[in-house]
Short mmCIF file of C-alpha atoms in Angstrom, two decimals:
data_model
loop_
_atom_site.label_atom_id
_atom_site.label_comp_id
_atom_site.label_asym_id
_atom_site.label_seq_id
_atom_site.Cartn_x
_atom_site.Cartn_y
_atom_site.Cartn_z
CA UNK A 1 66.70 -137.18 -137.08
CA UNK A 2 66.97 -135.76 -140.64
CA UNK A 3 66.14 -132.13 -139.68
CA UNK A 4 69.20 -132.12 -137.30
CA UNK A 5 71.76 -133.05 -139.90
CA UNK A 6 74.64 -130.81 -140.28
CA UNK A 7 74.10 -130.40 -144.04
CA UNK A 8 70.56 -129.17 -143.35
CA UNK A 9 71.83 -126.48 -140.96
CA UNK A 10 74.46 -125.34 -143.30
CA UNK A 11 72.01 -125.15 -146.18
CA UNK A 12 69.63 -123.21 -144.14
CA UNK A 13 72.39 -120.74 -143.06
CA UNK A 14 73.39 -120.29 -146.67
CA UNK A 15 69.83 -119.70 -147.95
CA UNK A 16 69.36 -117.11 -145.02
CA UNK A 17 72.43 -115.30 -146.04
CA UNK A 18 71.53 -115.37 -149.66
CA UNK A 19 68.23 -114.03 -149.04
CA UNK A 20 69.43 -111.31 -146.65
CA UNK A 21 71.88 -110.01 -149.23
CA UNK A 22 68.78 -108.95 -151.26
CA UNK A 23 67.38 -106.54 -148.94
CA UNK A 24 67.56 -103.05 -150.84
CA UNK A 25 67.72 -101.09 -147.53
CA UNK A 26 71.31 -100.70 -146.21
CA UNK A 27 70.35 -100.95 -142.52
CA UNK A 28 67.98 -103.96 -142.87
CA UNK A 29 70.44 -105.78 -145.06
CA UNK A 30 73.47 -105.29 -142.76
CA UNK A 31 71.34 -106.20 -139.76
CA UNK A 32 69.98 -109.24 -141.31
CA UNK A 33 73.49 -110.54 -142.35
CA UNK A 34 74.97 -109.85 -138.99
CA UNK A 35 72.20 -111.18 -136.97
CA UNK A 36 72.02 -114.43 -138.97
CA UNK A 37 75.70 -115.12 -138.65
CA UNK A 38 75.77 -114.22 -134.99
CA UNK A 39 72.57 -116.19 -134.36
CA UNK A 40 74.14 -119.38 -135.87
CA UNK A 41 77.45 -118.97 -134.30
CA UNK A 42 75.80 -118.66 -130.82
CA UNK A 43 74.09 -121.84 -131.27
CA UNK A 44 76.99 -123.56 -132.56
CA UNK A 45 77.39 -126.04 -129.71
CA UNK A 46 73.64 -127.00 -128.99
CA UNK A 47 73.30 -130.65 -128.77
CA UNK A 48 69.78 -131.29 -127.59
CA UNK A 49 67.63 -132.50 -130.58
CA UNK A 50 64.55 -130.80 -129.18
CA UNK A 51 66.18 -127.41 -128.89
CA UNK A 52 67.86 -127.81 -132.32
CA UNK A 53 64.33 -128.61 -133.86
CA UNK A 54 62.85 -125.46 -132.26
CA UNK A 55 65.82 -123.32 -133.46
CA UNK A 56 65.66 -124.66 -136.97
CA UNK A 57 62.00 -124.01 -137.06
CA UNK A 58 62.61 -120.53 -136.09
CA UNK A 59 65.14 -120.21 -138.73
CA UNK A 60 62.76 -121.56 -141.51
CA UNK A 61 60.13 -118.90 -140.37
CA UNK A 62 62.70 -116.23 -140.50
CA UNK A 63 63.78 -117.28 -143.84
CA UNK A 64 60.11 -117.00 -145.20
CA UNK A 65 59.82 -113.61 -143.29
CA UNK A 66 62.95 -112.23 -145.00
CA UNK A 67 61.87 -113.28 -148.39
CA UNK A 68 58.53 -111.39 -147.93
CA UNK A 69 60.29 -108.26 -146.66
CA UNK A 70 62.73 -108.16 -149.32
CA UNK A 71 59.93 -108.19 -151.90
CA UNK A 72 58.25 -105.44 -150.08
CA UNK A 73 61.57 -103.55 -149.84
CA UNK A 74 61.77 -103.83 -153.66
CA UNK A 75 58.23 -102.69 -154.27
CA UNK A 76 58.87 -99.57 -152.14
CA UNK A 77 62.51 -98.89 -152.81
CA UNK A 78 64.25 -95.45 -152.15
CA UNK A 79 67.51 -93.94 -152.72
CA UNK A 80 70.79 -95.50 -151.38
CA UNK A 81 72.58 -94.17 -148.34
CA UNK A 82 75.74 -92.34 -148.49
CA UNK A 83 77.93 -95.29 -147.12
CA UNK A 84 77.00 -97.80 -149.80
CA UNK A 85 79.79 -97.59 -152.25
CA UNK A 86 78.79 -100.18 -154.84
CA UNK A 87 75.30 -100.86 -156.10
CA UNK A 88 74.05 -104.00 -154.35
CA UNK A 89 73.35 -106.93 -156.61
CA UNK B 1 89.58 -80.56 -118.40
CA UNK B 2 85.90 -80.08 -118.34
CA UNK B 3 86.08 -77.65 -115.42
CA UNK B 4 88.43 -75.50 -117.22
CA UNK B 5 86.15 -75.36 -120.32
CA UNK B 6 83.09 -74.49 -118.18
CA UNK B 7 84.87 -71.61 -116.49
CA UNK B 8 86.48 -70.37 -119.77
CA UNK B 9 83.12 -70.30 -121.54
CA UNK B 10 81.38 -68.75 -118.59
CA UNK B 11 83.97 -65.98 -118.57
CA UNK B 12 83.60 -65.69 -122.32
CA UNK B 13 79.82 -65.16 -122.20
CA UNK B 14 80.09 -62.68 -119.68
CA UNK B 15 82.74 -60.72 -121.57
CA UNK B 16 80.59 -61.03 -124.78
CA UNK B 17 77.51 -59.00 -123.26
CA UNK B 18 77.73 -55.36 -124.38
CA UNK B 19 80.68 -55.55 -126.89
CA UNK B 20 80.98 -53.98 -130.08
CA UNK B 21 84.47 -55.32 -130.99
CA UNK B 22 84.20 -56.28 -134.69
CA UNK B 23 86.64 -59.21 -133.94
CA UNK B 24 83.99 -60.89 -131.73
CA UNK B 25 81.24 -60.33 -134.19
CA UNK B 26 81.24 -64.06 -135.28
CA UNK B 27 80.21 -65.21 -131.79
CA UNK B 28 77.92 -62.39 -131.12
CA UNK B 29 76.31 -62.62 -134.58
CA UNK B 30 76.03 -66.41 -134.36
CA UNK B 31 74.05 -65.91 -131.20
CA UNK B 32 72.04 -63.03 -132.91
CA UNK B 33 71.41 -65.23 -136.02
CA UNK B 34 69.90 -67.90 -133.98
CA UNK B 35 67.64 -65.57 -132.17
CA UNK B 36 66.71 -63.45 -135.14
CA UNK B 37 66.35 -65.75 -138.10
CA UNK B 38 63.62 -68.25 -138.34
CA UNK B 39 65.40 -71.28 -139.43
CA UNK B 40 69.03 -71.81 -140.55
CA UNK B 41 68.60 -75.31 -141.97
CA UNK B 42 65.97 -75.18 -144.66
CA UNK B 43 63.76 -78.25 -145.08
CA UNK B 44 63.78 -79.67 -148.62
CA UNK B 45 63.05 -83.10 -150.13
CA UNK B 46 65.82 -85.22 -151.44
CA UNK B 47 66.39 -85.33 -155.07
CA UNK B 48 65.66 -88.52 -156.89
CA UNK B 49 69.15 -89.76 -157.18
CA UNK B 50 70.57 -87.93 -154.27
CA UNK B 51 72.18 -90.22 -151.52
CA UNK B 52 70.22 -90.57 -148.26
CA UNK B 53 71.81 -89.46 -145.15
CA UNK B 54 72.88 -91.81 -142.39
CA UNK B 55 70.26 -92.15 -139.79
CA UNK B 56 71.73 -91.35 -136.42
CA UNK B 57 68.82 -89.99 -134.69
CA UNK B 58 67.34 -92.98 -133.02
CA UNK B 59 65.98 -90.97 -129.98
CA UNK B 60 63.67 -89.13 -132.24
CA UNK B 61 62.12 -92.24 -133.84
CA UNK B 62 63.28 -95.70 -135.03
CA UNK B 63 62.83 -97.50 -138.34
CA UNK B 64 60.33 -100.40 -137.91
CA UNK B 65 61.94 -103.80 -137.78
CA UNK B 66 61.05 -105.92 -140.70
CA UNK B 67 59.67 -108.54 -138.33
CA UNK B 68 57.15 -105.92 -136.86
CA UNK B 69 56.09 -104.96 -140.29
CA UNK B 70 55.55 -108.74 -140.97
CA UNK B 71 53.32 -109.08 -138.09
CA UNK B 72 51.30 -106.09 -138.83
CA UNK B 73 50.61 -106.62 -142.59
CA UNK B 74 47.90 -109.47 -142.28
CA UNK B 75 45.82 -107.06 -140.02
CA UNK B 76 46.02 -104.35 -142.58
CA UNK B 77 45.12 -106.72 -145.38
CA UNK B 78 42.69 -109.47 -144.41
CA UNK B 79 42.18 -109.52 -140.59
CA UNK B 80 40.60 -106.02 -140.37
CA UNK B 81 37.91 -106.60 -137.76
CA UNK B 82 37.29 -104.44 -134.76
CA UNK B 83 38.53 -106.09 -131.77
CA UNK B 84 35.55 -104.94 -129.74
CA UNK B 85 33.03 -106.62 -131.94
CA UNK B 86 31.71 -109.61 -130.11
CA UNK B 87 29.57 -111.40 -132.73
CA UNK B 88 31.68 -112.69 -135.49
CA UNK B 89 35.14 -114.13 -136.49
CA UNK B 90 36.56 -110.84 -137.67
CA UNK B 91 36.14 -109.38 -134.05
CA UNK B 92 37.26 -112.60 -132.20
CA UNK B 93 40.44 -112.95 -134.31
CA UNK B 94 41.21 -109.22 -134.02
CA UNK B 95 40.52 -109.40 -130.18
CA UNK B 96 42.89 -112.33 -129.67
CA UNK B 97 45.52 -110.63 -131.50
CA UNK B 98 45.25 -107.67 -129.41
CA UNK B 99 45.25 -109.69 -126.26
CA UNK B 100 48.40 -111.49 -127.55
CA UNK B 101 49.94 -108.19 -128.09
CA UNK B 102 49.05 -107.06 -124.64
CA UNK B 103 50.71 -110.11 -123.06
CA UNK B 104 54.02 -109.29 -125.12
CA UNK B 105 54.03 -105.81 -123.94
CA UNK B 106 53.41 -106.87 -120.19
CA UNK B 107 56.13 -109.51 -120.50
CA UNK B 108 58.66 -107.09 -121.41
CA UNK B 109 58.18 -104.93 -118.22
CA UNK B 110 57.26 -107.63 -115.98
CA UNK B 111 53.59 -106.69 -115.46
CA UNK B 112 50.16 -108.49 -115.67
CA UNK B 113 48.52 -108.04 -119.14
CA UNK B 114 45.46 -106.67 -117.32
CA UNK B 115 47.65 -103.71 -116.29
CA UNK B 116 48.34 -102.51 -119.75
CA UNK B 117 46.34 -99.80 -121.54
CA UNK B 118 46.96 -99.27 -125.13
CA UNK B 119 47.09 -95.49 -126.12
CA UNK B 120 48.16 -93.45 -129.03
CA UNK B 121 51.64 -92.97 -127.79
CA UNK B 122 53.73 -91.96 -124.77
CA UNK B 123 52.45 -88.53 -124.98
CA UNK B 124 48.88 -89.53 -124.34
CA UNK B 125 50.11 -92.02 -121.62
CA UNK B 126 51.86 -89.25 -119.80
CA UNK B 127 48.91 -86.95 -119.90
CA UNK B 128 46.71 -89.60 -118.86
CA UNK B 129 48.72 -90.63 -115.75
CA UNK B 130 49.37 -86.96 -114.60
CA UNK B 131 46.02 -85.49 -115.24
CA UNK B 132 44.08 -88.53 -114.42
CA UNK B 133 45.91 -89.33 -111.04
CA UNK B 134 45.86 -85.64 -109.99
CA UNK B 135 42.31 -85.08 -110.74
CA UNK B 136 41.11 -88.33 -109.30
CA UNK B 137 42.80 -87.63 -105.83
CA UNK B 138 42.37 -83.96 -106.03
CA UNK B 139 40.00 -84.01 -102.82
CA UNK B 140 42.78 -84.90 -100.47
CA UNK B 141 46.05 -84.43 -102.40
CA UNK B 142 47.04 -81.45 -104.15
CA UNK B 143 50.83 -81.61 -104.82
CA UNK B 144 52.61 -83.03 -107.84
CA UNK B 145 56.52 -83.42 -108.20
CA UNK B 146 58.42 -83.71 -111.42
CA UNK B 147 61.85 -82.68 -112.62
CA UNK B 148 63.22 -79.88 -114.89
CA UNK B 149 64.46 -82.39 -117.57
CA UNK B 150 61.19 -84.02 -118.17
CA UNK B 151 59.75 -84.40 -121.70
CA UNK B 152 57.68 -81.35 -122.80
CA UNK B 153 54.44 -83.31 -122.48
CA UNK B 154 55.00 -83.94 -118.90
CA UNK B 155 55.97 -80.44 -118.41
CA UNK B 156 53.05 -79.10 -120.18
CA UNK B 157 50.59 -81.18 -118.37
CA UNK B 158 52.03 -80.13 -115.09
CA UNK B 159 51.59 -76.52 -116.18
CA UNK B 160 47.90 -77.27 -117.09
CA UNK B 161 47.46 -78.75 -113.52
CA UNK B 162 49.06 -75.62 -112.03
CA UNK B 163 46.34 -73.59 -113.78
CA UNK B 164 43.75 -76.00 -112.36
CA UNK B 165 44.99 -75.11 -108.87
CA UNK B 166 47.47 -77.90 -108.08
CA UNK B 167 50.78 -77.19 -106.43
CA UNK B 168 53.74 -78.43 -108.74
CA UNK B 169 57.43 -78.55 -107.76
CA UNK B 170 60.02 -78.88 -110.65
CA UNK B 171 62.92 -80.53 -109.00
CA UNK B 172 66.34 -79.43 -110.28
CA UNK B 173 68.92 -81.78 -111.45
CA UNK B 174 72.51 -82.13 -110.61
CA UNK B 175 75.29 -81.23 -113.00
CA UNK B 176 75.28 -84.75 -114.20
CA UNK B 177 71.63 -84.94 -114.94
CA UNK B 178 70.55 -87.08 -112.04
CA UNK B 179 68.16 -86.03 -109.32
CA UNK B 180 69.19 -85.75 -105.56
CA UNK B 181 67.17 -88.40 -103.91
CA UNK B 182 67.53 -86.42 -100.48
CA UNK B 183 66.11 -83.37 -102.22
CA UNK B 184 63.24 -85.48 -103.47
CA UNK B 185 62.64 -86.96 -100.05
CA UNK B 186 62.60 -83.55 -98.51
CA UNK B 187 60.19 -82.28 -101.23
CA UNK B 188 57.53 -84.93 -100.59
CA UNK B 189 54.79 -83.61 -98.60
CA UNK B 190 51.76 -85.40 -96.93
CA UNK B 191 49.43 -84.05 -99.68
CA UNK B 192 51.69 -85.16 -102.62
CA UNK B 193 49.80 -87.25 -104.94
CA UNK B 194 52.18 -88.08 -107.70
CA UNK B 195 55.89 -87.98 -108.49
CA UNK B 196 56.76 -88.20 -112.20
CA UNK B 197 60.49 -88.83 -113.28
CA UNK B 198 61.53 -90.20 -116.52
CA UNK B 199 63.68 -93.36 -116.61
CA UNK B 200 66.16 -92.48 -119.39
CA UNK B 201 66.21 -88.88 -120.77
CA UNK B 202 65.80 -88.60 -124.52
CA UNK B 203 68.31 -85.69 -124.79
CA UNK B 204 71.10 -86.75 -122.65
CA UNK B 205 70.68 -90.41 -122.16
CA UNK B 206 70.89 -90.25 -118.33
CA UNK B 207 69.38 -92.99 -116.42
CA UNK B 208 67.74 -92.08 -113.21
CA UNK B 209 67.87 -94.17 -110.17
CA UNK B 210 64.13 -95.39 -110.68
CA UNK B 211 64.48 -98.28 -108.05
CA UNK B 212 65.36 -96.08 -105.25
CA UNK B 213 62.82 -93.40 -106.28
CA UNK B 214 60.11 -96.14 -106.57
CA UNK B 215 60.98 -97.43 -103.09
CA UNK B 216 60.94 -94.03 -101.60
CA UNK B 217 57.53 -93.17 -103.04
CA UNK B 218 56.10 -96.44 -102.13
CA UNK B 219 57.18 -95.95 -98.39
CA UNK B 220 55.76 -92.42 -98.46
CA UNK B 221 52.49 -93.57 -99.98
CA UNK B 222 53.00 -91.41 -103.08
CA UNK B 223 52.12 -92.66 -106.70
CA UNK B 224 55.18 -93.01 -108.82
CA UNK B 225 54.96 -92.47 -112.66
CA UNK B 226 57.76 -92.83 -114.94
CA UNK B 227 58.06 -92.07 -118.62
CA UNK B 228 59.99 -94.97 -119.78
CA UNK B 229 59.64 -94.50 -123.61
CA UNK B 230 63.56 -94.36 -124.12
CA UNK B 231 64.23 -97.14 -121.66
CA UNK B 232 61.81 -99.89 -122.64
CA UNK B 233 63.35 -102.48 -124.60
CA UNK B 234 66.76 -101.04 -124.24
CA UNK B 235 67.59 -101.68 -120.52
CA UNK B 236 65.90 -104.32 -118.38
CA UNK B 237 62.73 -103.00 -116.84
CA UNK B 238 60.63 -104.42 -114.16
CA UNK B 239 57.75 -102.52 -112.74
CA UNK B 240 57.51 -104.73 -109.71
CA UNK B 241 61.17 -104.56 -108.59
CA UNK B 242 61.15 -100.86 -109.06
CA UNK B 243 57.86 -100.27 -107.43
CA UNK B 244 56.42 -98.24 -110.27
CA UNK B 245 52.76 -97.35 -110.33
CA UNK B 246 52.41 -95.97 -113.81
CA UNK B 247 54.67 -96.25 -116.69
CA UNK B 248 54.42 -94.83 -120.15
CA UNK B 249 55.69 -96.76 -123.18
CA UNK B 250 56.13 -95.56 -126.79
CA UNK B 251 55.78 -97.92 -129.87
CA UNK B 252 58.00 -96.01 -132.31
CA UNK B 253 61.04 -95.75 -129.96
CA UNK B 254 61.35 -99.65 -129.93
CA UNK B 255 61.30 -100.21 -133.68
CA UNK B 256 57.64 -100.54 -133.57
CA UNK B 257 55.01 -98.47 -135.47
CA UNK B 258 54.17 -94.88 -134.90
CA UNK B 259 50.81 -94.02 -133.37
CA UNK B 260 50.77 -96.54 -130.61
CA UNK B 261 52.07 -96.67 -127.03
CA UNK B 262 50.89 -98.12 -123.78
CA UNK B 263 50.10 -97.07 -120.10
CA UNK B 264 51.10 -99.46 -117.37
CA UNK B 265 48.45 -98.83 -114.42
CA UNK B 266 49.30 -100.83 -111.28
CA UNK B 267 46.56 -103.01 -109.98
CA UNK B 268 47.71 -103.95 -106.57
CA UNK B 269 47.69 -101.52 -104.81
CA UNK B 270 45.17 -100.05 -107.28
CA UNK B 271 45.91 -96.91 -108.88
CA UNK B 272 42.61 -94.92 -109.90
CA UNK B 273 42.75 -92.60 -112.77
CA UNK B 274 40.12 -90.24 -114.27
CA UNK B 275 40.00 -90.99 -117.87
CA UNK B 276 40.87 -88.47 -120.48
CA UNK B 277 38.84 -90.06 -123.29
CA UNK B 278 35.25 -91.02 -122.43
CA UNK B 279 33.17 -93.12 -124.54
CA UNK B 280 32.39 -96.90 -124.97
CA UNK B 281 34.34 -98.06 -121.98
CA UNK B 282 37.09 -99.82 -123.84
CA UNK B 283 40.49 -100.56 -122.25
CA UNK B 284 38.69 -100.97 -118.77
CA UNK B 285 37.16 -97.68 -119.16
CA UNK B 286 40.47 -95.96 -118.91
CA UNK B 287 40.76 -95.14 -122.63
CA UNK B 288 37.78 -95.45 -124.71
CA UNK B 289 38.09 -95.67 -128.53
CA UNK B 290 38.73 -98.75 -130.86
CA UNK B 291 42.01 -100.33 -130.10
CA UNK B 292 44.06 -100.04 -133.47
CA UNK B 293 44.61 -103.81 -134.04
CA UNK B 294 47.53 -103.61 -136.59
CA UNK B 295 49.32 -101.05 -134.50
CA UNK B 296 48.77 -102.95 -131.26
CA UNK B 297 49.97 -106.21 -132.95
CA UNK B 298 53.14 -104.42 -134.34
CA UNK B 299 53.81 -102.91 -130.84
CA UNK B 300 53.51 -106.30 -129.30
CA UNK B 301 55.78 -107.82 -131.70
CA UNK B 302 58.19 -105.03 -131.29
CA UNK B 303 58.34 -105.75 -127.48
CA UNK B 304 58.68 -109.28 -127.91
CA UNK B 305 61.56 -108.91 -130.35
CA UNK B 306 63.04 -106.26 -127.93
CA UNK B 307 63.04 -108.71 -125.12
CA UNK B 308 64.83 -111.31 -127.14
CA UNK B 309 67.26 -108.93 -128.47
CA UNK B 310 67.81 -106.79 -125.51
CA UNK B 311 71.21 -108.05 -124.37
CA UNK B 312 72.60 -108.49 -128.02
CA UNK B 313 71.46 -104.84 -128.93
CA UNK B 314 73.01 -103.46 -125.61
CA UNK B 315 76.28 -104.95 -125.92
CA UNK B 316 76.59 -103.76 -129.64
CA UNK B 317 75.33 -100.30 -128.86
CA UNK B 318 77.80 -99.92 -125.90
CA UNK B 319 80.64 -100.91 -128.17
CA UNK B 320 79.72 -98.64 -131.12
CA UNK B 321 78.98 -95.74 -128.66
CA UNK B 322 82.42 -96.13 -126.96
CA UNK B 323 84.14 -96.23 -130.36
CA UNK B 324 82.26 -92.98 -131.53
CA UNK B 325 83.11 -91.06 -128.23
CA UNK B 326 86.72 -92.40 -127.99
CA UNK B 327 87.44 -91.47 -131.55
CA UNK B 328 85.91 -87.88 -131.47
CA UNK B 329 87.45 -87.16 -127.99
CA UNK B 330 90.78 -88.36 -129.02
CA UNK B 331 91.03 -86.31 -132.20
CA UNK B 332 89.55 -82.98 -131.06
CA UNK B 333 89.80 -81.06 -127.93
CA UNK B 334 87.24 -79.12 -126.03
CA UNK B 335 84.35 -81.59 -126.33
CA UNK B 336 82.22 -81.99 -123.41
CA UNK B 337 79.75 -84.87 -123.07
CA UNK B 338 76.64 -83.98 -121.36
CA UNK B 339 75.19 -86.11 -118.65
CA UNK B 340 76.65 -88.59 -116.05
CA UNK B 341 79.16 -90.77 -117.85
CA UNK B 342 78.18 -94.00 -116.00
CA UNK B 343 74.37 -93.72 -115.23
CA UNK B 344 73.38 -93.60 -118.84
CA UNK B 345 72.11 -95.52 -121.65
CA UNK B 346 74.94 -95.71 -124.08
CA UNK B 347 72.94 -95.25 -127.28
CA UNK B 348 72.17 -91.57 -126.73
CA UNK B 349 75.28 -89.29 -126.72
CA UNK B 350 75.13 -85.63 -126.43
CA UNK B 351 78.34 -83.75 -126.98
CA UNK B 352 79.00 -80.06 -126.83
CA UNK B 353 81.73 -78.78 -129.11
CA UNK B 354 83.07 -75.61 -127.64
CA UNK B 355 83.85 -72.69 -130.03
CA UNK B 356 81.54 -74.28 -132.76
CA UNK B 357 77.85 -73.31 -133.40
CA UNK B 358 75.30 -76.30 -133.16
CA UNK B 359 73.20 -75.39 -136.22
CA UNK B 360 76.22 -74.57 -138.49
CA UNK B 361 77.82 -78.03 -137.40
CA UNK B 362 74.44 -79.79 -138.23
CA UNK B 363 74.14 -78.08 -141.62
CA UNK B 364 77.83 -79.04 -142.32
CA UNK B 365 77.05 -82.56 -141.28
CA UNK B 366 74.38 -82.80 -144.11
CA UNK B 367 75.17 -86.42 -144.93
CA UNK B 368 74.25 -87.53 -141.36
CA UNK B 369 70.73 -87.20 -139.83
CA UNK B 370 71.39 -85.86 -136.43
CA UNK B 371 69.82 -83.31 -134.04
CA UNK B 372 70.76 -80.77 -131.36
CA UNK B 373 68.40 -81.44 -128.48
CA UNK B 374 64.89 -83.23 -128.92
CA UNK B 375 62.67 -83.10 -131.80
CA UNK B 376 59.89 -81.49 -129.88
CA UNK B 377 62.13 -78.46 -128.87
CA UNK B 378 63.96 -78.00 -132.19
CA UNK B 379 61.22 -75.68 -133.55
CA UNK B 380 61.94 -72.94 -131.05
CA UNK B 381 65.36 -71.36 -131.15
CA UNK B 382 66.36 -71.52 -127.40
CA UNK B 383 68.97 -74.01 -126.39
CA UNK B 384 67.43 -77.13 -125.03
CA UNK B 385 66.08 -76.51 -121.61
CA UNK B 386 67.51 -79.93 -120.64
CA UNK B 387 70.99 -78.63 -121.25
CA UNK B 388 70.10 -75.53 -119.12
CA UNK B 389 68.78 -77.47 -116.30
CA UNK B 390 72.12 -79.56 -116.11
CA UNK B 391 73.94 -76.23 -115.97
CA UNK B 392 75.59 -76.24 -119.29
CA UNK B 393 76.73 -72.76 -120.33
CA UNK B 394 74.72 -70.97 -122.91
CA UNK B 395 77.33 -71.30 -125.82
CA UNK B 396 77.90 -74.93 -124.97
CA UNK B 397 74.29 -75.46 -124.89
CA UNK B 398 74.06 -73.96 -128.33
CA UNK B 399 76.83 -76.16 -129.63
CA UNK B 400 75.55 -79.58 -128.69
CA UNK B 401 74.72 -82.42 -131.06
CA UNK B 402 72.82 -85.52 -129.96
CA UNK B 403 74.29 -88.72 -131.67
CA UNK B 404 71.68 -91.68 -131.55
CA UNK B 405 72.90 -95.36 -131.94
CA UNK B 406 70.37 -98.13 -132.36
CA UNK B 407 69.91 -101.74 -133.46
CA UNK B 408 70.63 -101.17 -136.97
CA UNK B 409 73.49 -98.86 -136.70
CA UNK B 410 76.67 -100.27 -138.45
CA UNK B 411 80.45 -99.73 -137.68
CA UNK B 412 80.72 -98.05 -141.05
CA UNK B 413 78.21 -95.47 -140.25
CA UNK B 414 79.62 -94.77 -136.97
CA UNK B 415 83.19 -94.30 -138.50
CA UNK B 416 81.78 -92.17 -141.22
CA UNK B 417 79.83 -90.01 -138.88
CA UNK B 418 83.07 -89.46 -136.77
CA UNK B 419 85.21 -88.73 -139.53
CA UNK B 420 82.78 -86.07 -141.02
CA UNK B 421 82.27 -84.55 -137.51
CA UNK B 422 86.20 -84.31 -136.83
CA UNK B 423 86.54 -82.79 -140.38
CA UNK B 424 83.79 -80.25 -139.87
CA UNK B 425 84.56 -79.31 -136.39
CA UNK B 426 88.06 -78.50 -137.24
CA UNK B 427 87.12 -76.52 -140.34
CA UNK B 428 84.52 -74.60 -138.38
CA UNK B 429 87.05 -73.79 -135.63
CA UNK B 430 89.44 -72.65 -138.20
CA UNK B 431 87.05 -69.91 -139.02
CA UNK B 432 86.26 -68.95 -135.58
CA UNK B 433 88.20 -65.89 -134.11
CA UNK B 434 87.74 -67.09 -130.49
CA UNK B 435 89.42 -70.27 -131.33
CA UNK B 436 92.18 -68.46 -133.05
CA UNK B 437 92.63 -66.50 -129.79
CA UNK B 438 92.42 -69.54 -127.51
CA UNK B 439 95.08 -71.30 -130.02
CA UNK B 440 97.44 -68.28 -129.67
CA UNK B 441 97.35 -68.96 -125.97
CA UNK B 442 95.51 -65.70 -125.09
CA UNK B 443 93.79 -65.91 -121.85
CA UNK B 444 90.29 -64.91 -122.84
CA UNK B 445 89.58 -64.01 -119.08
CA UNK B 446 92.25 -61.38 -119.29
CA UNK B 447 91.09 -59.56 -122.29
CA UNK B 448 89.51 -56.14 -121.72
CA UNK B 449 86.56 -55.69 -123.96
CA UNK B 450 86.57 -51.96 -124.70
CA UNK B 451 83.70 -50.07 -126.46
CA UNK B 452 84.54 -48.01 -129.39
#
């Protein structure tokens, strides 16, 4: 099945990471990056195509969610926190 | 080590009473300042370019998870119907969203959706349970049991009940913050209607043996209410396993919106409550008033997320908490952790730094958002009653700081906090004449304080 191809999974992962980096809020940004990485790592060895389908759909929904929340974050941005050394891009 | 500190500070306190020795004016004036002045830490808004402090106060409230906000927004924008409107699509879609949220909340605590009542928060839920149960069973049962470390809303409701003629027993806690089961068993009388004990304490993070208490209360036919605001979504909770009759849940403690909470009311065996809010009979007549759909939906989403993320979050919080405590305790001596070291939720750490005043440490740690004691008691200047109940000495109670670690805390934040904390504690201790004396090896117990 096309949706289970390795390339698709990797491209989803990359898109999720790219979008998560855009969160203006330090806490949300670090959480999203961490959770996406850990989530994909946790499911590294899933074989069952049905489960894979479900997981990939969840990932796609989360991607849309992150995009929406990133724009909201930009609309209502605040100052940076004290541990952020460089301005995020 | 802890024992020695306790004896030391107790002797110190005793010797401090009635001194006019100028050398000790720091300690005495610190106490006086706290009692005399209104507020040491002035509130002010952040400047435009000022960097925001780190948030380490997760017991006070939590930031909303982006997934929760995402679930709530459609109901703030387009799906704005009243869930109790039965005649049109706006009402139907709103109602189905509220029922979905109800199921999500129920699933988190192992209950049936019909047993969940949406309220405005854990304070309202606590009020409802204590006043509701006590008043309903007033004819035959007159006694309420609670602990000294409960949240202010529980203690205040019990005080009101006392004024109404009920008999209330405030159980003391042991030095580690846990209650004594034997003592509870002895305190339960034939006319006890309700026992109310919180699951996880919001100030010291101690986890009470709720399962044992629940079984005990069920065997004695007494209703058991627990304020689980700090526990739900953080540790596994099951109302049937624990034999809990009433449970209060708060939305904004589990990364949900503020202004919503829930009360779990057991149906079999039925718990009857006299409602606090009367009106249109919503929520099974127990809590009239329009259910705030967006808030309820957000709350439900928060509960679902909490259920999925419970293990992951718990592991992470434990690792970070251990890191914080190990680092602090290895670098500076005379630090006491309040509350039992094992029976606790790791994300709530209450540390007392001897020879340092709490408010001045908080002021010095201005780049980290922390608190000493709970938000609801910080307005008054007394040291927290919870710390007093666990037998912490006055001065150790004054110098306590509560570190909160949550889902969004990073390692960087913990390291920064630890570094700043160590730095400031060392600096404040340098300035303390008491610390000087302790360092010189002077046995404070042996000093004869003379009047000039």
